[in-house]
Amino acid sequence: MVKKKKALITGITGQDGSYLAEFLLEKGYKVYGIARRVSNPNLNRIMHIKDKIDIISADIQDMASVYRAVKQIKPDEIYNLAAMSFVPVSWAAPYSTVDIGGLGVINVLESIRLIDKKIKFYQASSSEMFGKVRETPQNENTPFYPRSPYGIAKVTGHWITINYRESFGIFACSGICFNHESPRRGLEFASRKITYNVAKIKLGYAKELKMGNIHSKRDWGFAGDYVRAMWMILQQKTPEDYVVSTEETHEVREFLDIAFSYVGLDYRKYVKIDKNLYRPAEVDHLVGDSSKIRKKLGWKPQVSFKQLVHMMVDADLEFLKKCRPEEII
């Protein structure tokens, strides 16, 4: 009988964590997740697989609890997806953002170093590390210039991962993922904010949508495609870092146009620009050069930008049709 591989996911209750857990279960893994003990845990994204995974109570900011979790599970692979992931909020909580994104990574890597250096480690790095971009498109060698506490935290975690790989021989890799969305994205993110409000407007629950800078450009992909890349990165013989992207760039305005058009509406009649929603420091033209992962690992996205937007609008329409009016926010 072949022994099941064991994977530990930090941030398993988030968008990426839920898709990755599903993917690994399909691959035959025994899946564990780390979640902080809170009075009302948000397990919405993993309720459909909750009976197939084990949730361990731990806090990535607390070394002792991380160490205990890793020692208890003895996983073959660890995927560190925990983060203060909403960029604007990182300005309101810079200390905890950097603590989770920087010291949290050290806690996991130190646990690997002390318990078993054969454990493979994946760090969720981000295109936000490029910030005020030094070149376009951005690849694995593009210098970082983060423009938010979130970006700074991700740069910290990225370099710590490289340092532990080079210093201790740990199989530690980073996937520098560009924006990836899904119906499981939080409502605070621009993509989901758009599709959720398009559904509300279409169903008569709202009359307008307030947006910030609709000329910001992003490289948007589907989260399900990106978690497949995460797994592929850890299956290689040598640990390396990879940019994961669609290699396409789209303005927020295009996202709005596709989403509203899909339900037969003109976004210009409903979208109101609110300067208060602009970032303190906007990132520039983010578009990834993912040629390395495409050539070396054979990865490529399977869901197009338009398919992604339509998927999210469909999901929000279906969700809102099941809600009572008083439940809709």
Tab-separated table of C-alpha atoms in Angstrom:
chain	number	residue	atom	x	y	z
A	1	MET	CA	0.000	0.000	0.000
A	2	VAL	CA	1.390	3.374	-1.050
A	3	LYS	CA	1.709	5.787	1.848
A	4	LYS	CA	-0.313	8.967	1.430
A	5	LYS	CA	1.644	12.188	1.199
A	6	LYS	CA	0.835	14.712	3.900
A	7	ALA	CA	0.460	18.425	3.217
A	8	LEU	CA	0.074	21.250	5.718
A	9	ILE	CA	-1.562	24.477	4.510
A	10	THR	CA	-1.408	27.731	6.441
A	11	GLY	CA	-4.244	30.039	5.435
A	12	ILE	CA	-6.418	27.061	4.482
A	13	THR	CA	-9.627	29.023	5.108
A	14	GLY	CA	-8.744	31.611	2.459
A	15	GLN	CA	-9.411	31.597	-1.261
A	16	ASP	CA	-6.148	29.914	-2.282
A	17	GLY	CA	-6.100	27.594	0.710
A	18	SER	CA	-9.525	26.188	-0.108
A	19	TYR	CA	-8.692	25.571	-3.773
A	20	LEU	CA	-5.326	24.049	-2.873
A	21	ALA	CA	-6.927	21.743	-0.298
A	22	GLU	CA	-9.377	20.513	-2.941
A	23	PHE	CA	-6.570	20.004	-5.449
A	24	LEU	CA	-4.375	18.051	-3.023
A	25	LEU	CA	-7.269	15.845	-1.931
A	26	GLU	CA	-7.822	14.957	-5.580
A	27	LYS	CA	-4.111	14.076	-5.782
A	28	GLY	CA	-4.553	11.659	-2.894
A	29	TYR	CA	-2.901	13.730	-0.143
A	30	LYS	CA	-3.801	13.719	3.520
A	31	VAL	CA	-4.495	17.436	4.025
A	32	TYR	CA	-4.005	19.428	7.230
A	33	GLY	CA	-4.689	23.089	7.760
A	34	ILE	CA	-3.579	25.616	10.344
A	35	ALA	CA	-6.221	27.993	11.639
A	36	ARG	CA	-6.222	30.377	14.583
A	37	ARG	CA	-8.575	29.492	17.416
A	38	VAL	CA	-11.327	32.124	17.355
A	39	SER	CA	-14.870	32.085	18.721
A	40	ASN	CA	-16.461	32.183	15.271
A	41	PRO	CA	-14.073	30.622	12.736
A	42	ASN	CA	-14.827	31.439	9.094
A	43	LEU	CA	-14.914	28.028	7.440
A	44	ASN	CA	-17.291	28.963	4.609
A	45	ARG	CA	-14.797	28.230	1.836
A	46	ILE	CA	-13.952	24.751	3.116
A	47	MET	CA	-17.282	23.541	4.526
A	48	HIS	CA	-17.773	21.194	1.548
A	49	ILE	CA	-14.460	19.405	2.327
A	50	LYS	CA	-14.342	19.935	6.092
A	51	ASP	CA	-14.835	16.222	6.818
A	52	LYS	CA	-11.929	15.306	4.521
A	53	ILE	CA	-9.278	17.546	6.109
A	54	ASP	CA	-7.834	18.036	9.597
A	55	ILE	CA	-7.739	21.540	11.068
A	56	ILE	CA	-4.970	22.169	13.599
A	57	SER	CA	-5.242	25.081	16.005
A	58	ALA	CA	-2.123	27.255	15.654
A	59	ASP	CA	-1.114	30.832	14.936
A	60	ILE	CA	1.620	31.564	12.415
A	61	GLN	CA	2.677	34.532	14.566
A	62	ASP	CA	3.382	32.181	17.483
A	63	MET	CA	6.512	30.044	16.987
A	64	ALA	CA	5.630	27.523	19.694
A	65	SER	CA	2.243	26.678	18.190
A	66	VAL	CA	3.671	26.403	14.667
A	67	TYR	CA	6.462	24.129	15.909
A	68	ARG	CA	3.980	21.877	17.706
A	69	ALA	CA	1.780	21.622	14.606
A	70	VAL	CA	4.680	20.704	12.304
A	71	LYS	CA	6.068	18.179	14.828
A	72	GLN	CA	2.646	16.602	15.294
A	73	ILE	CA	1.850	16.270	11.582
A	74	LYS	CA	5.336	15.695	10.131
A	75	PRO	CA	4.146	16.775	6.668
A	76	ASP	CA	5.903	16.068	3.388
A	77	GLU	CA	5.007	19.542	2.108
A	78	ILE	CA	4.051	22.855	3.701
A	79	TYR	CA	2.263	25.566	1.732
A	80	ASN	CA	2.476	28.936	3.479
A	81	LEU	CA	-0.531	30.903	2.238
A	82	ALA	CA	-1.246	32.813	5.460
A	83	ALA	CA	-1.139	36.590	5.030
A	84	MET	CA	-2.902	39.861	5.685
A	85	SER	CA	-3.948	39.646	2.058
A	86	PHE	CA	-5.974	42.825	1.414
A	87	VAL	CA	-3.474	45.507	0.400
A	88	PRO	CA	-5.437	48.636	1.537
A	89	VAL	CA	-5.927	47.178	5.036
A	90	SER	CA	-2.178	46.667	5.330
A	91	TRP	CA	-1.894	50.451	5.678
A	92	ALA	CA	-4.252	50.366	8.667
A	93	ALA	CA	-2.445	47.426	10.288
A	94	PRO	CA	1.190	47.604	9.145
A	95	TYR	CA	2.679	45.903	12.222
A	96	SER	CA	0.581	42.743	12.051
A	97	THR	CA	0.872	42.680	8.243
A	98	VAL	CA	4.667	42.574	8.407
A	99	ASP	CA	4.613	40.250	11.420
A	100	ILE	CA	2.516	37.641	9.587
A	101	GLY	CA	4.259	38.077	6.237
A	102	GLY	CA	7.792	38.211	7.604
A	103	LEU	CA	8.189	36.701	11.063
A	104	GLY	CA	5.428	34.192	10.309
A	105	VAL	CA	7.523	32.791	7.464
A	106	ILE	CA	10.522	32.495	9.791
A	107	ASN	CA	8.392	30.556	12.288
A	108	VAL	CA	7.493	27.959	9.663
A	109	LEU	CA	11.004	27.707	8.218
A	110	GLU	CA	12.590	27.459	11.668
A	111	SER	CA	10.191	24.635	12.509
A	112	ILE	CA	11.287	22.807	9.354
A	113	ARG	CA	14.967	23.400	10.176
A	114	LEU	CA	14.566	22.085	13.711
A	115	ILE	CA	12.218	19.156	12.992
A	116	ASP	CA	13.002	17.802	9.522
A	117	LYS	CA	14.873	19.630	6.752
A	118	LYS	CA	13.434	17.214	4.181
A	119	ILE	CA	10.014	18.899	4.425
A	120	LYS	CA	9.341	20.862	1.231
A	121	PHE	CA	8.209	24.468	1.686
A	122	TYR	CA	6.200	26.739	-0.611
A	123	GLN	CA	6.030	30.482	0.075
A	124	ALA	CA	3.202	32.510	-1.465
A	125	SER	CA	5.067	35.528	-2.826
A	126	SER	CA	3.246	38.292	-4.666
A	127	SER	CA	3.445	40.599	-7.666
A	128	GLU	CA	2.909	43.433	-5.161
A	129	MET	CA	6.621	43.042	-4.375
A	130	PHE	CA	7.381	44.702	-7.739
A	131	GLY	CA	5.234	47.751	-6.879
A	132	LYS	CA	6.861	50.704	-8.624
A	133	VAL	CA	8.037	48.448	-11.408
A	134	ARG	CA	11.631	48.620	-12.653
A	135	GLU	CA	10.823	46.812	-15.914
A	136	THR	CA	7.839	45.461	-17.836
A	137	PRO	CA	6.994	42.602	-17.885
A	138	GLN	CA	8.295	41.413	-14.519
A	139	ASN	CA	10.225	38.131	-14.168
A	140	GLU	CA	12.090	36.255	-11.417
A	141	ASN	CA	15.064	38.646	-11.652
A	142	THR	CA	13.169	41.948	-11.690
A	143	PRO	CA	14.196	44.146	-8.703
A	144	PHE	CA	11.519	44.682	-6.051
A	145	TYR	CA	10.100	48.099	-5.152
A	146	PRO	CA	7.087	47.440	-2.863
A	147	ARG	CA	4.535	50.220	-2.417
A	148	SER	CA	2.594	49.022	0.630
A	149	PRO	CA	3.161	47.290	3.967
A	150	TYR	CA	1.729	44.176	2.317
A	151	GLY	CA	4.328	44.330	-0.457
A	152	ILE	CA	7.099	44.920	2.075
A	153	ALA	CA	5.936	41.933	4.140
A	154	LYS	CA	5.952	39.739	1.031
A	155	VAL	CA	9.485	40.859	0.086
A	156	THR	CA	10.610	39.960	3.607
A	157	GLY	CA	9.064	36.498	3.407
A	158	HIS	CA	10.459	35.958	-0.090
A	159	TRP	CA	14.056	36.730	0.878
A	160	ILE	CA	13.808	34.714	4.098
A	161	THR	CA	12.739	31.735	1.986
A	162	ILE	CA	15.747	32.158	-0.301
A	163	ASN	CA	18.022	32.556	2.729
A	164	TYR	CA	16.870	29.322	4.375
A	165	ARG	CA	17.217	27.484	1.075
A	166	GLU	CA	20.779	28.680	0.574
A	167	SER	CA	21.862	28.520	4.230
A	168	PHE	CA	20.328	25.235	5.378
A	169	GLY	CA	19.639	23.278	2.190
A	170	ILE	CA	15.878	23.290	2.758
A	171	PHE	CA	13.688	22.643	-0.297
A	172	ALA	CA	12.136	26.105	-0.045
A	173	CYS	CA	10.500	27.780	-3.056
A	174	SER	CA	8.462	30.885	-3.780
A	175	GLY	CA	5.740	31.317	-6.350
A	176	ILE	CA	5.541	35.001	-7.285
A	177	CYS	CA	1.850	34.986	-8.078
A	178	PHE	CA	0.141	37.816	-9.890
A	179	ASN	CA	-3.492	38.657	-9.120
A	180	HIS	CA	-5.713	35.589	-9.075
A	181	GLU	CA	-9.417	35.679	-8.411
A	182	SER	CA	-12.442	33.395	-8.055
A	183	PRO	CA	-15.993	33.287	-6.705
A	184	ARG	CA	-14.349	32.658	-3.300
A	185	ARG	CA	-12.550	36.014	-3.303
A	186	GLY	CA	-13.421	38.307	-0.381
A	187	LEU	CA	-15.933	41.085	-1.024
A	188	GLU	CA	-13.302	43.714	-0.187
A	189	PHE	CA	-11.235	42.885	-3.296
A	190	ALA	CA	-11.900	44.905	-6.463
A	191	SER	CA	-12.712	41.853	-8.593
A	192	ARG	CA	-15.327	40.388	-6.236
A	193	LYS	CA	-16.618	43.838	-5.301
A	194	ILE	CA	-17.394	44.344	-8.978
A	195	THR	CA	-19.081	41.006	-9.665
A	196	TYR	CA	-21.070	41.022	-6.418
A	197	ASN	CA	-22.386	44.519	-7.076
A	198	VAL	CA	-23.113	43.756	-10.718
A	199	ALA	CA	-25.329	40.921	-9.462
A	200	LYS	CA	-26.959	43.237	-6.884
A	201	ILE	CA	-27.667	45.886	-9.516
A	202	LYS	CA	-29.013	43.334	-11.994
A	203	LEU	CA	-31.362	41.907	-9.347
A	204	GLY	CA	-32.514	45.354	-8.201
A	205	TYR	CA	-30.730	45.426	-4.832
A	206	ALA	CA	-28.400	48.330	-5.677
A	207	LYS	CA	-28.284	51.304	-8.034
A	208	GLU	CA	-24.595	52.226	-8.167
A	209	LEU	CA	-21.073	50.971	-7.544
A	210	LYS	CA	-18.357	53.197	-6.076
A	211	MET	CA	-14.847	52.522	-7.381
A	212	GLY	CA	-11.392	54.057	-7.024
A	213	ASN	CA	-8.866	54.147	-9.841
A	214	ILE	CA	-10.489	52.193	-12.679
A	215	HIS	CA	-7.428	52.698	-14.899
A	216	SER	CA	-5.196	50.534	-12.689
A	217	LYS	CA	-3.838	47.610	-14.675
A	218	ARG	CA	-3.503	44.076	-13.369
A	219	ASP	CA	-2.524	40.624	-14.584
A	220	TRP	CA	-5.601	38.641	-13.476
A	221	GLY	CA	-5.909	34.847	-13.448
A	222	PHE	CA	-8.070	32.128	-11.889
A	223	ALA	CA	-7.087	30.930	-8.407
A	224	GLY	CA	-7.689	27.298	-9.371
A	225	ASP	CA	-4.996	27.559	-12.047
A	226	TYR	CA	-2.556	29.140	-9.599
A	227	VAL	CA	-2.803	26.492	-6.879
A	228	ARG	CA	-1.945	23.908	-9.536
A	229	ALA	CA	1.239	25.909	-10.170
A	230	MET	CA	2.035	25.896	-6.426
A	231	TRP	CA	1.894	22.110	-6.335
A	232	MET	CA	3.973	21.755	-9.517
A	233	ILE	CA	6.685	23.993	-8.053
A	234	LEU	CA	7.160	21.586	-5.111
A	235	GLN	CA	7.349	18.491	-7.326
A	236	GLN	CA	10.648	19.487	-8.954
A	237	LYS	CA	14.058	17.970	-8.207
A	238	THR	CA	15.621	21.311	-7.283
A	239	PRO	CA	13.999	24.207	-5.391
A	240	GLU	CA	13.547	27.351	-7.470
A	241	ASP	CA	11.330	30.436	-7.559
A	242	TYR	CA	8.788	31.035	-10.319
A	243	VAL	CA	6.615	33.901	-11.559
A	244	VAL	CA	3.033	32.693	-12.035
A	245	SER	CA	0.943	34.897	-14.324
A	246	THR	CA	-1.326	35.016	-17.379
A	247	GLU	CA	1.043	37.425	-19.210
A	248	GLU	CA	-1.988	39.591	-20.012
A	249	THR	CA	-2.853	42.941	-18.497
A	250	HIS	CA	-6.304	44.463	-18.105
A	251	GLU	CA	-7.587	47.720	-16.645
A	252	VAL	CA	-10.160	47.634	-13.857
A	253	ARG	CA	-12.340	49.420	-16.408
A	254	GLU	CA	-12.189	46.326	-18.663
A	255	PHE	CA	-13.238	44.121	-15.753
A	256	LEU	CA	-16.203	46.435	-15.187
A	257	ASP	CA	-17.149	46.453	-18.871
A	258	ILE	CA	-17.094	42.651	-19.204
A	259	ALA	CA	-18.996	42.092	-15.939
A	260	PHE	CA	-21.764	44.614	-16.635
A	261	SER	CA	-22.046	43.682	-20.322
A	262	TYR	CA	-22.487	40.032	-19.345
A	263	VAL	CA	-25.803	40.912	-17.666
A	264	GLY	CA	-26.824	43.382	-20.394
A	265	LEU	CA	-25.863	46.595	-18.603
A	266	ASP	CA	-23.542	49.540	-19.361
A	267	TYR	CA	-21.065	50.080	-16.516
A	268	ARG	CA	-20.843	53.822	-17.253
A	269	LYS	CA	-24.425	54.276	-16.041
A	270	TYR	CA	-23.741	52.720	-12.635
A	271	VAL	CA	-20.081	53.240	-11.658
A	272	LYS	CA	-19.216	56.328	-9.590
A	273	ILE	CA	-15.590	57.278	-8.986
A	274	ASP	CA	-14.681	57.916	-5.343
A	275	LYS	CA	-11.205	59.405	-4.843
A	276	ASN	CA	-11.256	58.191	-1.228
A	277	LEU	CA	-10.907	54.663	-2.581
A	278	TYR	CA	-7.557	55.370	-4.266
A	279	ARG	CA	-4.499	53.700	-2.697
A	280	PRO	CA	-2.016	55.974	-0.866
A	281	ALA	CA	0.650	54.704	-3.301
A	282	GLU	CA	-0.540	52.967	-6.452
A	283	VAL	CA	1.444	50.207	-8.070
A	284	ASP	CA	2.364	50.637	-11.711
A	285	HIS	CA	1.926	48.374	-14.692
A	286	LEU	CA	1.943	44.860	-13.235
A	287	VAL	CA	2.230	42.125	-15.852
A	288	GLY	CA	4.180	38.923	-15.314
A	289	ASP	CA	6.643	37.121	-17.542
A	290	SER	CA	5.866	33.505	-16.643
A	291	SER	CA	7.976	31.959	-19.408
A	292	LYS	CA	10.134	30.071	-16.884
A	293	ILE	CA	7.288	28.076	-15.319
A	294	ARG	CA	5.704	27.504	-18.727
A	295	LYS	CA	8.915	26.116	-20.234
A	296	LYS	CA	10.346	24.223	-17.235
A	297	LEU	CA	7.166	22.876	-15.642
A	298	GLY	CA	4.672	22.988	-18.496
A	299	TRP	CA	2.207	25.110	-16.539
A	300	LYS	CA	-0.192	27.501	-18.246
A	301	PRO	CA	-3.528	29.034	-17.252
A	302	GLN	CA	-6.652	27.213	-18.407
A	303	VAL	CA	-9.265	29.891	-17.611
A	304	SER	CA	-9.285	33.092	-19.693
A	305	PHE	CA	-9.877	36.576	-18.300
A	306	LYS	CA	-13.386	36.772	-19.766
A	307	GLN	CA	-14.238	33.265	-18.519
A	308	LEU	CA	-13.061	34.267	-15.044
A	309	VAL	CA	-15.259	37.378	-14.938
A	310	HIS	CA	-18.280	35.469	-16.227
A	311	MET	CA	-17.676	32.657	-13.701
A	312	MET	CA	-17.644	35.166	-10.838
A	313	VAL	CA	-20.762	37.025	-12.023
A	314	ASP	CA	-22.648	33.730	-12.423
A	315	ALA	CA	-21.662	32.627	-8.920
A	316	ASP	CA	-22.770	35.920	-7.347
A	317	LEU	CA	-26.081	35.902	-9.210
A	318	GLU	CA	-26.738	32.365	-8.001
A	319	PHE	CA	-25.728	33.270	-4.442
A	320	LEU	CA	-27.906	36.386	-4.232
A	321	LYS	CA	-30.962	34.641	-5.687
A	322	LYS	CA	-30.837	32.266	-2.704
A	323	CYS	CA	-30.601	35.092	-0.141
A	324	ARG	CA	-33.450	36.837	1.584
A	325	PRO	CA	-33.384	40.639	0.982
A	326	GLU	CA	-32.443	41.357	4.615
A	327	GLU	CA	-29.374	39.097	4.295
A	328	ILE	CA	-27.844	41.011	1.393
A	329	ILE	CA	-25.014	43.417	2.233
